[in-house]
Each structure stands twice: as C-alpha cells, then as structure tokens.
mmCIF file of C-alpha atoms in Angstrom:
data_model
loop_
_atom_site.group_PDB
_atom_site.id
_atom_site.type_symbol
_atom_site.label_atom_id
_atom_site.label_comp_id
_atom_site.label_asym_id
_atom_site.label_seq_id
_atom_site.Cartn_x
_atom_site.Cartn_y
_atom_site.Cartn_z
ATOM 1 C CA MET G 1 78.597 161.773 25.391
ATOM 2 C CA LYS G 2 76.726 161.318 22.127
ATOM 3 C CA VAL G 3 78.463 159.866 19.071
ATOM 4 C CA ALA G 4 77.914 163.098 17.134
ATOM 5 C CA GLU G 5 79.596 165.151 19.860
ATOM 6 C CA VAL G 6 82.608 162.830 19.917
ATOM 7 C CA ARG G 7 82.817 163.045 16.133
ATOM 8 C CA HIS G 8 82.739 166.834 16.360
ATOM 9 C CA ILE G 9 85.667 166.792 18.804
ATOM 10 C CA LEU G 10 87.706 164.323 16.738
ATOM 11 C CA ASP G 11 87.136 166.206 13.491
ATOM 12 C CA THR G 12 87.992 169.538 15.090
ATOM 13 C CA ILE G 13 91.313 168.428 16.581
ATOM 14 C CA ARG G 14 92.091 166.679 13.282
ATOM 15 C CA ASP G 15 91.622 169.959 11.427
ATOM 16 C CA MET G 16 93.658 171.852 14.024
ATOM 17 C CA PHE G 17 96.569 169.401 14.076
ATOM 18 C CA PRO G 18 96.503 167.317 10.878
ATOM 19 C CA ASP G 19 100.215 166.537 11.148
ATOM 20 C CA ALA G 20 100.269 165.495 14.824
ATOM 21 C CA HIS G 21 102.884 162.829 15.445
ATOM 22 C CA CYS G 22 105.236 161.379 18.041
ATOM 23 C CA GLU G 23 107.717 164.145 18.819
ATOM 24 C CA LEU G 24 110.300 161.872 20.419
ATOM 25 C CA ASN G 25 113.139 161.378 17.944
ATOM 26 C CA HIS G 26 113.888 157.717 17.240
ATOM 27 C CA SER G 27 114.795 155.411 14.369
ATOM 28 C CA ASN G 28 113.604 152.049 15.697
ATOM 29 C CA ALA G 29 111.518 150.380 18.396
ATOM 30 C CA PHE G 30 114.440 150.112 20.806
ATOM 31 C CA GLU G 31 115.279 153.814 20.621
ATOM 32 C CA LEU G 32 111.614 154.706 21.019
ATOM 33 C CA THR G 33 111.367 152.539 24.140
ATOM 34 C CA ILE G 34 114.389 154.261 25.675
ATOM 35 C CA ALA G 35 113.089 157.714 24.704
ATOM 36 C CA VAL G 36 109.621 157.140 26.191
ATOM 37 C CA LEU G 37 111.164 155.719 29.367
ATOM 38 C CA LEU G 38 113.263 158.889 29.675
ATOM 39 C CA SER G 39 110.266 161.147 28.996
ATOM 40 C CA ALA G 40 108.483 160.379 32.276
ATOM 41 C CA GLN G 41 108.136 163.699 34.135
ATOM 42 C CA CYS G 42 110.277 165.346 31.464
ATOM 43 C CA THR G 43 109.550 167.274 28.270
ATOM 44 C CA ASP G 44 110.005 165.709 24.853
ATOM 45 C CA ALA G 45 112.254 168.618 23.894
ATOM 46 C CA THR G 46 114.687 167.842 26.714
ATOM 47 C CA VAL G 47 114.636 164.125 25.919
ATOM 48 C CA ASN G 48 115.442 164.841 22.269
ATOM 49 C CA LYS G 49 118.430 166.964 23.273
ATOM 50 C CA VAL G 50 119.769 164.131 25.417
ATOM 51 C CA THR G 51 119.082 161.318 22.959
ATOM 52 C CA GLU G 52 120.779 163.195 20.134
ATOM 53 C CA ASP G 53 124.124 162.222 21.682
ATOM 54 C CA LEU G 54 122.866 159.165 23.563
ATOM 55 C CA PHE G 55 121.731 157.321 20.442
ATOM 56 C CA GLN G 56 125.068 158.005 18.778
ATOM 57 C CA LYS G 57 126.941 156.392 21.659
ATOM 58 C CA TYR G 58 124.546 153.532 22.450
ATOM 59 C CA LYS G 59 123.200 151.582 19.478
ATOM 60 C CA THR G 60 122.149 148.273 21.049
ATOM 61 C CA PRO G 61 121.088 146.891 24.451
ATOM 62 C CA LEU G 62 124.592 145.482 24.855
ATOM 63 C CA ASP G 63 126.065 148.974 24.563
ATOM 64 C CA TYR G 64 124.021 150.174 27.547
ATOM 65 C CA ILE G 65 125.096 147.364 29.855
ATOM 66 C CA SER G 66 128.731 147.521 28.744
ATOM 67 C CA VAL G 67 129.367 150.771 30.626
ATOM 68 C CA PRO G 68 129.343 151.451 34.395
ATOM 69 C CA LEU G 69 126.025 152.697 35.746
ATOM 70 C CA GLU G 70 127.688 155.968 36.735
ATOM 71 C CA GLU G 71 128.674 156.651 33.129
ATOM 72 C CA LEU G 72 125.137 156.135 31.865
ATOM 73 C CA GLU G 73 123.882 158.400 34.644
ATOM 74 C CA ARG G 74 126.231 161.151 33.469
ATOM 75 C CA ASP G 75 125.013 160.724 29.905
ATOM 76 C CA ILE G 76 121.378 161.320 30.899
ATOM 77 C CA ARG G 77 121.821 163.589 33.922
ATOM 78 C CA ARG G 78 119.822 166.413 32.268
ATOM 79 C CA ILE G 79 116.777 164.139 32.507
ATOM 80 C CA GLY G 80 114.635 164.192 35.638
ATOM 81 C CA LEU G 81 115.044 161.131 37.872
ATOM 82 C CA PHE G 82 118.123 160.189 35.833
ATOM 83 C CA ARG G 83 119.539 157.789 38.429
ATOM 84 C CA ASN G 84 116.436 155.611 38.575
ATOM 85 C CA LYS G 85 116.037 155.771 34.809
ATOM 86 C CA ALA G 86 119.644 154.695 34.257
ATOM 87 C CA LYS G 87 119.034 151.647 36.458
ATOM 88 C CA HIS G 88 115.822 150.833 34.585
ATOM 89 C CA ILE G 89 117.571 151.136 31.221
ATOM 90 C CA GLN G 90 120.362 148.749 32.151
ATOM 91 C CA SER G 91 117.931 146.255 33.688
ATOM 92 C CA LEU G 92 115.649 146.504 30.652
ATOM 93 C CA CYS G 93 118.575 145.967 28.273
ATOM 94 C CA SER G 94 119.748 142.916 30.206
ATOM 95 C CA ILE G 95 116.290 141.365 29.919
ATOM 96 C CA LEU G 96 116.088 142.144 26.193
ATOM 97 C CA ILE G 97 119.385 140.338 25.661
ATOM 98 C CA GLU G 98 118.602 137.375 27.922
ATOM 99 C CA GLN G 99 114.984 136.786 26.932
ATOM 100 C CA TYR G 100 114.280 138.444 23.571
ATOM 101 C CA GLY G 101 117.480 138.197 21.554
ATOM 102 C CA GLY G 102 118.180 141.889 22.029
ATOM 103 C CA GLU G 103 114.897 142.917 20.381
ATOM 104 C CA VAL G 104 111.973 144.820 21.869
ATOM 105 C CA PRO G 105 108.965 142.478 22.187
ATOM 106 C CA GLN G 106 105.931 143.513 20.184
ATOM 107 C CA ALA G 107 103.300 142.201 22.616
ATOM 108 C CA HIS G 108 101.851 144.768 24.998
ATOM 109 C CA ASP G 109 101.663 142.306 27.904
ATOM 110 C CA LEU G 110 105.380 141.562 27.530
ATOM 111 C CA LEU G 111 106.389 145.200 27.234
ATOM 112 C CA VAL G 112 104.751 146.182 30.525
ATOM 113 C CA THR G 113 106.878 143.599 32.360
ATOM 114 C CA LEU G 114 110.083 145.420 31.425
ATOM 115 C CA PRO G 115 111.706 147.722 34.035
ATOM 116 C CA GLY G 116 110.574 151.324 33.672
ATOM 117 C CA VAL G 117 107.920 150.439 31.092
ATOM 118 C CA GLY G 118 104.393 151.173 32.226
ATOM 119 C CA ARG G 119 101.131 150.982 30.329
ATOM 120 C CA LYS G 120 101.592 154.402 28.718
ATOM 121 C CA THR G 121 105.079 153.574 27.451
ATOM 122 C CA ALA G 122 103.916 150.218 26.113
ATOM 123 C CA ASN G 123 101.007 151.864 24.282
ATOM 124 C CA VAL G 124 103.345 154.396 22.662
ATOM 125 C CA VAL G 125 105.745 151.673 21.543
ATOM 126 C CA VAL G 126 103.175 149.250 20.116
ATOM 127 C CA SER G 127 101.316 152.006 18.271
ATOM 128 C CA ASN G 128 104.272 153.939 16.868
ATOM 129 C CA ALA G 129 106.820 151.163 16.359
ATOM 130 C CA PHE G 130 104.575 148.221 15.503
ATOM 131 C CA GLY G 131 101.442 149.833 14.083
ATOM 132 C CA VAL G 132 99.043 148.453 16.708
ATOM 133 C CA PRO G 133 96.192 150.892 17.480
ATOM 134 C CA ALA G 134 96.500 152.254 21.022
ATOM 135 C CA ILE G 135 95.750 155.334 23.102
ATOM 136 C CA ALA G 136 98.511 156.294 25.509
ATOM 137 C CA VAL G 137 97.236 158.577 28.252
ATOM 138 C CA ASP G 138 99.797 161.154 29.367
ATOM 139 C CA THR G 139 99.107 164.358 31.293
ATOM 140 C CA HIS G 140 97.956 166.198 28.154
ATOM 141 C CA VAL G 141 95.567 163.469 27.030
ATOM 142 C CA GLU G 142 94.144 163.081 30.534
ATOM 143 C CA ARG G 143 93.622 166.837 30.968
ATOM 144 C CA VAL G 144 91.958 167.334 27.589
ATOM 145 C CA ALA G 145 89.753 164.244 27.912
ATOM 146 C CA LYS G 146 88.429 165.441 31.259
ATOM 147 C CA ARG G 147 87.912 169.041 30.170
ATOM 148 C CA LEU G 148 85.962 167.919 27.105
ATOM 149 C CA ALA G 149 83.903 165.455 29.196
ATOM 150 C CA LEU G 150 85.268 162.460 27.313
ATOM 151 C CA ALA G 151 86.107 161.187 30.800
ATOM 152 C CA GLY G 152 85.082 162.012 34.353
ATOM 153 C CA TRP G 153 86.989 164.445 36.553
ATOM 154 C CA LYS G 154 87.811 161.720 39.069
ATOM 155 C CA ASP G 155 88.636 158.974 36.562
ATOM 156 C CA SER G 156 91.977 157.220 36.917
ATOM 157 C CA VAL G 157 94.409 157.166 33.982
ATOM 158 C CA LEU G 158 93.275 153.637 33.133
ATOM 159 C CA GLU G 159 89.618 154.672 33.246
ATOM 160 C CA VAL G 160 90.379 157.602 30.912
ATOM 161 C CA GLU G 161 92.088 155.226 28.503
ATOM 162 C CA LYS G 162 89.171 152.791 28.527
ATOM 163 C CA LYS G 163 86.608 155.535 27.946
ATOM 164 C CA LEU G 164 88.597 156.974 25.052
ATOM 165 C CA MET G 165 88.979 153.514 23.524
ATOM 166 C CA LYS G 166 85.211 153.058 23.755
ATOM 167 C CA ALA G 167 84.368 156.495 22.329
ATOM 168 C CA VAL G 168 86.954 156.669 19.530
ATOM 169 C CA PRO G 169 86.882 154.289 16.538
ATOM 170 C CA ARG G 170 89.736 151.772 16.884
ATOM 171 C CA GLU G 171 91.346 152.737 13.597
ATOM 172 C CA GLU G 172 91.673 156.299 14.935
ATOM 173 C CA TRP G 173 93.189 155.476 18.333
ATOM 174 C CA THR G 174 96.813 156.222 17.502
ATOM 175 C CA LEU G 175 96.131 159.403 15.534
ATOM 176 C CA THR G 176 93.724 160.631 18.197
ATOM 177 C CA HIS G 177 96.387 160.039 20.830
ATOM 178 C CA HIS G 178 98.813 162.289 18.933
ATOM 179 C CA ARG G 179 96.183 164.932 18.214
ATOM 180 C CA LEU G 180 95.048 165.088 21.839
ATOM 181 C CA ILE G 181 98.670 165.554 22.907
ATOM 182 C CA PHE G 182 99.198 168.372 20.405
ATOM 183 C CA PHE G 183 95.881 169.950 21.411
ATOM 184 C CA GLY G 184 96.869 169.842 25.083
ATOM 185 C CA ARG G 185 100.496 170.838 24.566
ATOM 186 C CA TYR G 186 99.968 173.748 22.195
ATOM 187 C CA HIS G 187 96.375 174.919 22.705
ATOM 188 C CA CYS G 188 94.561 173.581 25.758
ATOM 189 C CA LYS G 189 97.453 174.156 28.150
ATOM 190 C CA ALA G 190 97.256 173.372 31.843
ATOM 191 C CA GLN G 191 97.652 176.939 33.108
ATOM 192 C CA ASN G 192 96.695 179.212 30.228
ATOM 193 C CA PRO G 193 94.403 177.401 27.777
ATOM 194 C CA SER G 194 93.308 179.368 24.712
ATOM 195 C CA CYS G 195 89.627 179.207 25.617
ATOM 196 C CA GLN G 196 88.721 182.526 24.008
ATOM 197 C CA VAL G 197 89.673 181.266 20.550
ATOM 198 C CA CYS G 198 88.929 177.574 21.003
ATOM 199 C CA PRO G 199 86.648 175.953 18.403
ATOM 200 C CA LEU G 200 85.622 173.398 21.034
ATOM 201 C CA LEU G 201 84.444 175.927 23.602
ATOM 202 C CA ASP G 202 80.846 174.889 22.964
ATOM 203 C CA VAL G 203 81.494 171.394 24.344
ATOM 204 C CA CYS G 204 84.167 172.198 26.933
ATOM 205 C CA ARG G 205 82.940 172.456 30.501
ATOM 206 C CA GLU G 206 86.284 173.804 31.698
ATOM 207 C CA GLY G 207 86.372 176.422 28.964
ATOM 208 C CA LYS G 208 82.844 177.606 29.691
ATOM 209 C CA LYS G 209 83.701 177.924 33.368
ATOM 210 C CA ARG G 210 86.875 179.886 32.636
ATOM 211 C CA MET G 211 85.158 182.209 30.188
ATOM 212 C CA LYS G 212 82.303 182.842 32.614
ATOM 213 C CA THR G 213 84.824 183.686 35.325
ATOM 214 C CA ALA G 214 86.672 185.982 32.913
ATOM 215 C CA VAL G 215 83.430 187.837 32.074
ATOM 216 C CA ILE G 216 82.580 188.281 35.753
ATOM 217 C CA ARG G 217 86.108 189.525 36.460
ATOM 218 C CA LYS G 218 85.896 191.949 33.544
ATOM 219 C CA ASP G 219 82.500 193.241 34.711
ATOM 220 C CA ASN G 220 83.902 193.746 38.223
ATOM 221 C CA ASP G 221 86.896 195.628 36.844
ATOM 222 C CA VAL G 222 84.607 197.865 34.797
ATOM 223 C CA LEU G 223 82.442 198.504 37.873
ATOM 224 C CA LYS G 224 85.475 199.383 40.006
ATOM 225 C CA ALA G 225 86.795 201.734 37.337
ATOM 226 C CA SER G 226 83.405 203.381 37.058
ATOM 227 C CA LYS G 227 83.223 203.917 40.840
ATOM 228 C CA LYS G 228 86.727 205.430 40.908
ATOM 229 C CA LEU G 229 85.810 207.805 38.096
ATOM 230 C CA GLU G 230 82.613 208.815 39.901
ATOM 231 C CA MET G 231 84.563 209.521 43.118
ATOM 232 C CA LYS G 232 87.079 211.669 41.231
ATOM 233 C CA LYS G 233 84.234 213.697 39.734
ATOM 234 C CA ARG G 234 82.711 214.286 43.163
ATOM 235 C CA MET G 235 86.045 215.302 44.672
ATOM 236 C CA GLY G 236 86.967 217.478 41.700
#
C-alpha cells in the first residue's frame, strides 16, 4: 500500500476517534498487566466490572499469592477461562516478587516470559504503562488491518504486527493501536460493519465486497417484488 493511502487511513481513524484510549481501568503497570491478562477472550467491559472489586482487595503481588487459589478463582469467576487465569496470576506474582522486587519489568523481552503474558499483553503494558511505542494486535486490530489491506488475509498475528509497524510512523504506533481498536469495536464490527456510512469504503476491499453484495441482493428483491406484482395483475 502506498504511503499516501496509509496516511489517509490513519488521518481518517484519527478524526473518527480522536480520544481513543485503553479502556481497561487501571492505576499502575501491575494492575494493567493483570487486567490485560484477564481480557483474553473476554470483553473489556466485563474485565472492568471484575477488577473494580478485585483491585480493591488485591493491591500488590503478595496479596494475590496470600490467598488460596480457589478464593482467587471465585473472585474472577465471571471472566472466561478463570481457572487458568487465576493460576497464571499467582505464578506471575510469585515471579515478580522473587525476581523483580514485586515490580513489573519494563523490558518487553522480560514481560513475555511471565505466565499468561503473551506478545499482545506485553505490547499493551510497555506502551500504556511505560510509554514505549508499540502496536498490540488483538482481534479488532487484526480484522481492520486485513479489511483495509494493511495486511494480507492469511497473515499471522505477528505478521500483521510487523506490517503495521512498517507502515505506521513509530511515534504513532500506540495511538494507532487504540484507534484501530475503537474503529473495529464501534464501527467496523465483525458481523455488522457500518460499510454504508464508512469514510474508508474507498480503500476497504471487504466493504466494497459487502456493498456490492448488498446492491445485488437489493436488485434481486426488487425483481422478485416486480414479478409478484405482475403475477397479481395477470390473475386479477
């Protein structure tokens, strides 16, 4: 994709969502790490409901490992995969205490070694908690990037990330990450994207396909209605 086309996309989503931000509630790097870990296969809204009480009860890594696993499981049971996530949280907290003085490490390569922390989680933490430019690819970012041809249909998550990092200026990585999420979450949805009113329809291969299909369907409906009316006239 040409530089001008990428710029057009970036400027458009900037204008659509100028206040895009991380929607996971947190007050420090540790809380953000826990929140992102919990958000896997779960909505941010649900995570925020759970962490509202969770972050009142558990303030430090020591708090999380000072309770039985079953108690932590009960505290996060509204979260998908809560049993595995509870285990990851306690293991992660033990490592933070033993190796990092109870603090979340700032280095990306150290973060990804923590239980339950993958590349996406690490990117979210370093960019939002430590101000390091990064593009975290979640389902929204991946979907939008592929629909807008910023990445290939068959690209892996890592390939999508690399292509976005190459196409987007480094100083815009973090903001673009948030804007792509907002664009995918509130506009370019998985099932019912707002193609008919999308300002990026001109560069969206998925949107053009959907709109073409919608026109064909509408023409067929009109044709069917016309045939029914003609038959009624003949019979009447």
